[in-house]
XYZ file of C-alpha atoms in Angstrom:
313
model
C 228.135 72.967 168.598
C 231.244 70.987 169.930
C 232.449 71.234 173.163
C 235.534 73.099 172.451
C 233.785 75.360 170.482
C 231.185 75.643 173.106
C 233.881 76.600 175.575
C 236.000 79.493 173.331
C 232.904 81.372 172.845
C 232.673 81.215 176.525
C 236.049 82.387 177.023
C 235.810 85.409 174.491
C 232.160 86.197 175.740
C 233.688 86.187 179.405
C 236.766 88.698 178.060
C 234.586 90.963 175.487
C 232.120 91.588 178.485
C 235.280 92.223 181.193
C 236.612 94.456 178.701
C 233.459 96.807 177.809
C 232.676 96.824 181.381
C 236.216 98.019 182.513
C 235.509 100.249 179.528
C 232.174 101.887 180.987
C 233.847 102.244 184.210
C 236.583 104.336 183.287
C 239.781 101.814 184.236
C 241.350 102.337 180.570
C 243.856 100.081 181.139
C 242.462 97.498 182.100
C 239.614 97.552 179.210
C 242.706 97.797 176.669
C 244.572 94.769 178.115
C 241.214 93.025 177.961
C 240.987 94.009 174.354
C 244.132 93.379 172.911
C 244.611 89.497 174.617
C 241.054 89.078 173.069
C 242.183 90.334 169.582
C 245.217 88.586 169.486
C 243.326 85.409 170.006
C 240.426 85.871 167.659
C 243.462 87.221 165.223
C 245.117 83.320 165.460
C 242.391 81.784 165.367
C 241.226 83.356 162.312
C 244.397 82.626 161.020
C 244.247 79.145 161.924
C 244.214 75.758 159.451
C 240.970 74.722 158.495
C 241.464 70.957 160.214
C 242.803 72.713 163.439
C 239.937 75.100 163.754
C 236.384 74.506 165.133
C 234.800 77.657 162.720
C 234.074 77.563 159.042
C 236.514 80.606 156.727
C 233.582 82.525 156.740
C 233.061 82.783 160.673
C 237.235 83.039 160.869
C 236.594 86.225 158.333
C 234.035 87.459 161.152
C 235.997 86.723 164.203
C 239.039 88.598 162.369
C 237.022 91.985 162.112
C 235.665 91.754 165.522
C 239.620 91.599 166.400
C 239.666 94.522 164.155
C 236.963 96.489 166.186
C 238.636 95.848 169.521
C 242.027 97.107 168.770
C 240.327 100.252 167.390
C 238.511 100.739 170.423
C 241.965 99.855 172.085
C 244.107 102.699 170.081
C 241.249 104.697 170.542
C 241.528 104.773 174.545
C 245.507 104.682 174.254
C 245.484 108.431 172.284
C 248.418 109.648 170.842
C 250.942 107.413 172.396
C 250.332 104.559 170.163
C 251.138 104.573 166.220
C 249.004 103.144 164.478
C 248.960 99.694 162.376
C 246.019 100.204 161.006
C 244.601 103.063 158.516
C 241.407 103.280 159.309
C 239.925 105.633 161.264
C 239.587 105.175 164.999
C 237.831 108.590 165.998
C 233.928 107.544 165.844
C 234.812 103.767 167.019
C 233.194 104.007 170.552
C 231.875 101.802 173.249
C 228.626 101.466 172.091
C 229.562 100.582 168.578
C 231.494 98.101 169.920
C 228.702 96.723 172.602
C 226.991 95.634 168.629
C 229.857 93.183 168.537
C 228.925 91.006 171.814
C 225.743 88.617 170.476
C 227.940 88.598 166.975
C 230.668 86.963 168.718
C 228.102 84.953 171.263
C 226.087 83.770 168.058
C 229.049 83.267 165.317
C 227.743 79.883 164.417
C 224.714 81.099 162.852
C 225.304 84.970 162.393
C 224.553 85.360 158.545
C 224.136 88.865 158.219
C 226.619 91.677 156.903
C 229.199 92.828 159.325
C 227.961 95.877 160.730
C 231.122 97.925 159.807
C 233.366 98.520 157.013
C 236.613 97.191 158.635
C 239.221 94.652 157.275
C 240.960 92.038 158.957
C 243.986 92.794 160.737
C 247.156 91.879 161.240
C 248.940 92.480 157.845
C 251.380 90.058 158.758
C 251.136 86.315 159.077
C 250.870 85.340 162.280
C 252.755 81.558 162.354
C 252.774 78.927 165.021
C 255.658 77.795 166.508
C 255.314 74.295 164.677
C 254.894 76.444 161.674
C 257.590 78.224 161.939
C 259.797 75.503 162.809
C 258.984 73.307 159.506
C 259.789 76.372 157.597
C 263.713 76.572 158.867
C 265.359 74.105 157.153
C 266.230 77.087 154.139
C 267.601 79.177 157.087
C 271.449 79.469 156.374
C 271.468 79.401 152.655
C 268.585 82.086 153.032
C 270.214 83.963 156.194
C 273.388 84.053 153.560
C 272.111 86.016 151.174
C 269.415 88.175 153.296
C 271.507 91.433 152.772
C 270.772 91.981 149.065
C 267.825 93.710 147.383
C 266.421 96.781 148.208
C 264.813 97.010 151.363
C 262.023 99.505 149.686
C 260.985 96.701 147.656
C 259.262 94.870 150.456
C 255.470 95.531 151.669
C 255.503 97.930 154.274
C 255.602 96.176 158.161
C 254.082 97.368 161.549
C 255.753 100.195 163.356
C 255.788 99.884 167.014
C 253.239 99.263 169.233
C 254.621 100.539 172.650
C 252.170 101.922 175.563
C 252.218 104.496 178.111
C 253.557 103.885 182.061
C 250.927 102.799 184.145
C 249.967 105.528 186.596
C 251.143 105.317 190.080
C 249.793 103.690 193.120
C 250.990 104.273 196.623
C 253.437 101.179 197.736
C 253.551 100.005 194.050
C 256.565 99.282 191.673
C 256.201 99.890 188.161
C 259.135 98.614 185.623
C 260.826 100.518 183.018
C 262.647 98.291 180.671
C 265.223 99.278 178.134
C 266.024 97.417 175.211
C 269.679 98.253 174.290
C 270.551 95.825 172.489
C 271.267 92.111 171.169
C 273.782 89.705 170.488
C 273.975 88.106 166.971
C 276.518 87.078 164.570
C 274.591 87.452 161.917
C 273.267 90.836 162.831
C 273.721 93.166 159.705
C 272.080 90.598 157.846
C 268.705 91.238 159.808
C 265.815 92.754 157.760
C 263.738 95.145 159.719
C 264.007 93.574 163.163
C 262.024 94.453 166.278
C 261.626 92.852 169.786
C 257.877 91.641 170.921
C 257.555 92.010 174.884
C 255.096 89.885 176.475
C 254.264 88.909 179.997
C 253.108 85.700 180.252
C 252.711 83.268 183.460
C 253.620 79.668 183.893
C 250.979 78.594 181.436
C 252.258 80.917 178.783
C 248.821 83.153 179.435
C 249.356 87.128 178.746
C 249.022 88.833 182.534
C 249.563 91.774 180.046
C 249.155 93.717 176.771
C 251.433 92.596 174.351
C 254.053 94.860 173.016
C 256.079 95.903 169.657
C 259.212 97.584 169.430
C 259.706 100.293 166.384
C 262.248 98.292 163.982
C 265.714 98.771 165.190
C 267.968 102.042 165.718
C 271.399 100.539 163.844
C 273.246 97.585 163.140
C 276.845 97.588 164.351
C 279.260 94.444 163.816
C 277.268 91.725 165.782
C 274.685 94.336 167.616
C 271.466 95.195 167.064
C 270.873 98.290 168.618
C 267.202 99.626 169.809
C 267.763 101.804 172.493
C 263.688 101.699 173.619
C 261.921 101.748 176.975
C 259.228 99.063 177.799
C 256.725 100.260 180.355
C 255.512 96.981 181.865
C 251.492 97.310 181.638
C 251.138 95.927 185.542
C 252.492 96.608 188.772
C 255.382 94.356 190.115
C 253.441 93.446 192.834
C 250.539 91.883 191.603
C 252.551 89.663 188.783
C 251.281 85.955 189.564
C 253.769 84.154 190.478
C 256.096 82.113 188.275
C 255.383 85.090 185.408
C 258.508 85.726 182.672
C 258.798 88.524 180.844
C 259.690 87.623 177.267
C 261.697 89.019 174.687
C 260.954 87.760 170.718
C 263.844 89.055 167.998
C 262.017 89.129 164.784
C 262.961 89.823 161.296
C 261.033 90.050 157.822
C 262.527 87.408 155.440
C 261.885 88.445 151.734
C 262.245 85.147 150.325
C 259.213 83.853 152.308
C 257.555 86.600 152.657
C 256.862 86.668 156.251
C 258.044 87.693 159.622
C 259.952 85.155 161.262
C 261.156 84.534 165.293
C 264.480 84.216 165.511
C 265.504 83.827 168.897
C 263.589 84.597 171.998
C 264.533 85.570 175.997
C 263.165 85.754 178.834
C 263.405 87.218 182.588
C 262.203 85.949 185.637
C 260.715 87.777 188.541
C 263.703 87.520 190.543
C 265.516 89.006 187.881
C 263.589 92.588 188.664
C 266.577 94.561 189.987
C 267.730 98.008 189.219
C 270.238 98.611 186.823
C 271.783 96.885 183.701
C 270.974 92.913 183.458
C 272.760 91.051 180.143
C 270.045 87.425 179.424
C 270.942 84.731 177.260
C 269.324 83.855 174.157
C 267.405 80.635 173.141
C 266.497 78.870 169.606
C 263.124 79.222 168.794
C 260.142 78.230 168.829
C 259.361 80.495 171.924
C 258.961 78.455 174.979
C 256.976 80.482 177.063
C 256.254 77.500 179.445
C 260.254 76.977 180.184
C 260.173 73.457 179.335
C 262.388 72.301 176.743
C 264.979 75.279 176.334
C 267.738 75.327 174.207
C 270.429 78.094 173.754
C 270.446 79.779 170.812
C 274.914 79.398 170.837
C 277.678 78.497 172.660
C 279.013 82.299 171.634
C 278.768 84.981 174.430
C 276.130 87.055 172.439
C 273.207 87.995 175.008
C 270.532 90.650 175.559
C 271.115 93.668 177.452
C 268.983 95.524 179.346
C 268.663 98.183 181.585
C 265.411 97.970 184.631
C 264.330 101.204 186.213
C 262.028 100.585 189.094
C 259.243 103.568 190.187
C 257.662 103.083 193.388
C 255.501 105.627 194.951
């Protein structure tokens, strides 16, 4: 086993444990943020080139259903206020099932046997690096051109939103309400199926918290994008590290490639975290989430707007 291999299985092993353990204890939360930042990095690495990954298509296929069986569990613990992306069944998923997944995900290297349940990989979208993404671009105006014609029932069916519950109250703690009302593009009406991804990342571009899907948009008006949607931040104001960013991804299906693509991304800072409406600017893609090399997506004055609501005990 190499050493970077060595040390990811560490890594998930340390998160799969946190997670069922939050899980047995009763802090839901918790065990779902636990669960989905494991899922969405088994779900990339599955997805992963074969000369950039350190398992075998066969062990990627594993590591995909585990991601599977944790956002499951996940849904299963959020009830009714998630839809979900999946449609399999999520009602007899329970901890112990799950607790069959830990020594398959400790042992992938030489687990040989047939995966304990019928689930298939998930997501149904391809997941693409920024790199990836980038080298895919250079068809972007002749393709952004024409992006309006066809029929939108033609194309296979995407996720609906993924949006989670407010966090319940704690005495002397803030929680943030976030509304998305709306964006900034010239191109808007030209945007197929687009929806915002909220993450909260800190300096190192690590998820503090679960990460978060807008439904598709309300309307498209003139150069606005309109989605009218509250974000519930999944962690108190207070105990964001430092340095954290809340980011905002504009995505859209393109038909021609047959994906869903970044188009532009945002981002907030924790001094930002004031009541009332706040208007951000927008940057090119790939997302940055470090804050390194940023570069504005036009000289235009089309921005983000948002609305904060603070709730403090």
């Amino acid at each position: 086993m190499s050493e970077a291999a060595r040390s990811l299985l560490q890594r998930w092993g340390a998160s799969f444990r946190k997670g069922t353990d939050f899980d047995s204890w009763g802090q839901l939360v918790e065990a779902i943020d636990e669960y989905q930042i494991l899922a969405r990095h088994l779900q990339k690495e599955a997805q992963s080139q074969p000369n950039n990954s350190e398992f075998t298509e066969d062990q990627k296929k594993t590591l995909a259903k585990i991601a599977t069986c944790l956002e499951l569990r996940s849904a299963a613990l959020q009830g009714p206020f998630r839809k979900q992306e999946s449609t399999q069944s999520q009602e007899e998923f329970k901890l112990e099932d799950l607790k069959k997944l830990e020594p398959i995900l400790k042992n992938i290297l030489s687990y040989n046997k047939e995966f304990p349940f019928d689930v298939q990989p998930v997501p149904p979208r391809k997941i693409l690096a920024p790199g990836e993404e980038e080298d895919l671009e250079f068809e972007e105006d002749e393709e952004e051109g024409g992006a309006g014609a066809g029929s939108p029932d033609a194309f296979p069916a995407r996720i609906p939103g993924t949006l989670l519950p407010r966090l319940p109250s704690e005495p002397g703690m803030t929680l943030l309400t976030i509304k998305i009302e709306k964006i900034g593009l010239k191109d808007a009406g030209q945007c197929i199926d687009p929806y915002i991804t909220v993450s909260v990342k800190d300096l190192n571009g690590i998820d503090l918290t679960p990460v978060q899907d807008t439904p598709v948009a309300s309307r498209k008006e003139d150069t606005y994008v309109h989605f009218n949607v509250d974000i519930e931040i999944q962690k108190h104001v207070e105990k964001l590290t430092k340095g954290a960013a809340i980011f905002f991804e504009f995505k859209h299906y393109k038909p021609k490639k047959r994906f869903t693509s970044t188009k532009c991304f945002a981002f907030m800072e924790m001094d930002e975290i004031k009541p009332g409406p706040i208007v951000i600017e927008l940057y090119k893609k790939p997302t940055d989430f470090k804050r390194k090399k940023l570069q504005l997506l036009t000289k235009k004055p089309l921005y983000l707007h948002l609305h904060q609501t603070l709730h403090k005990e």
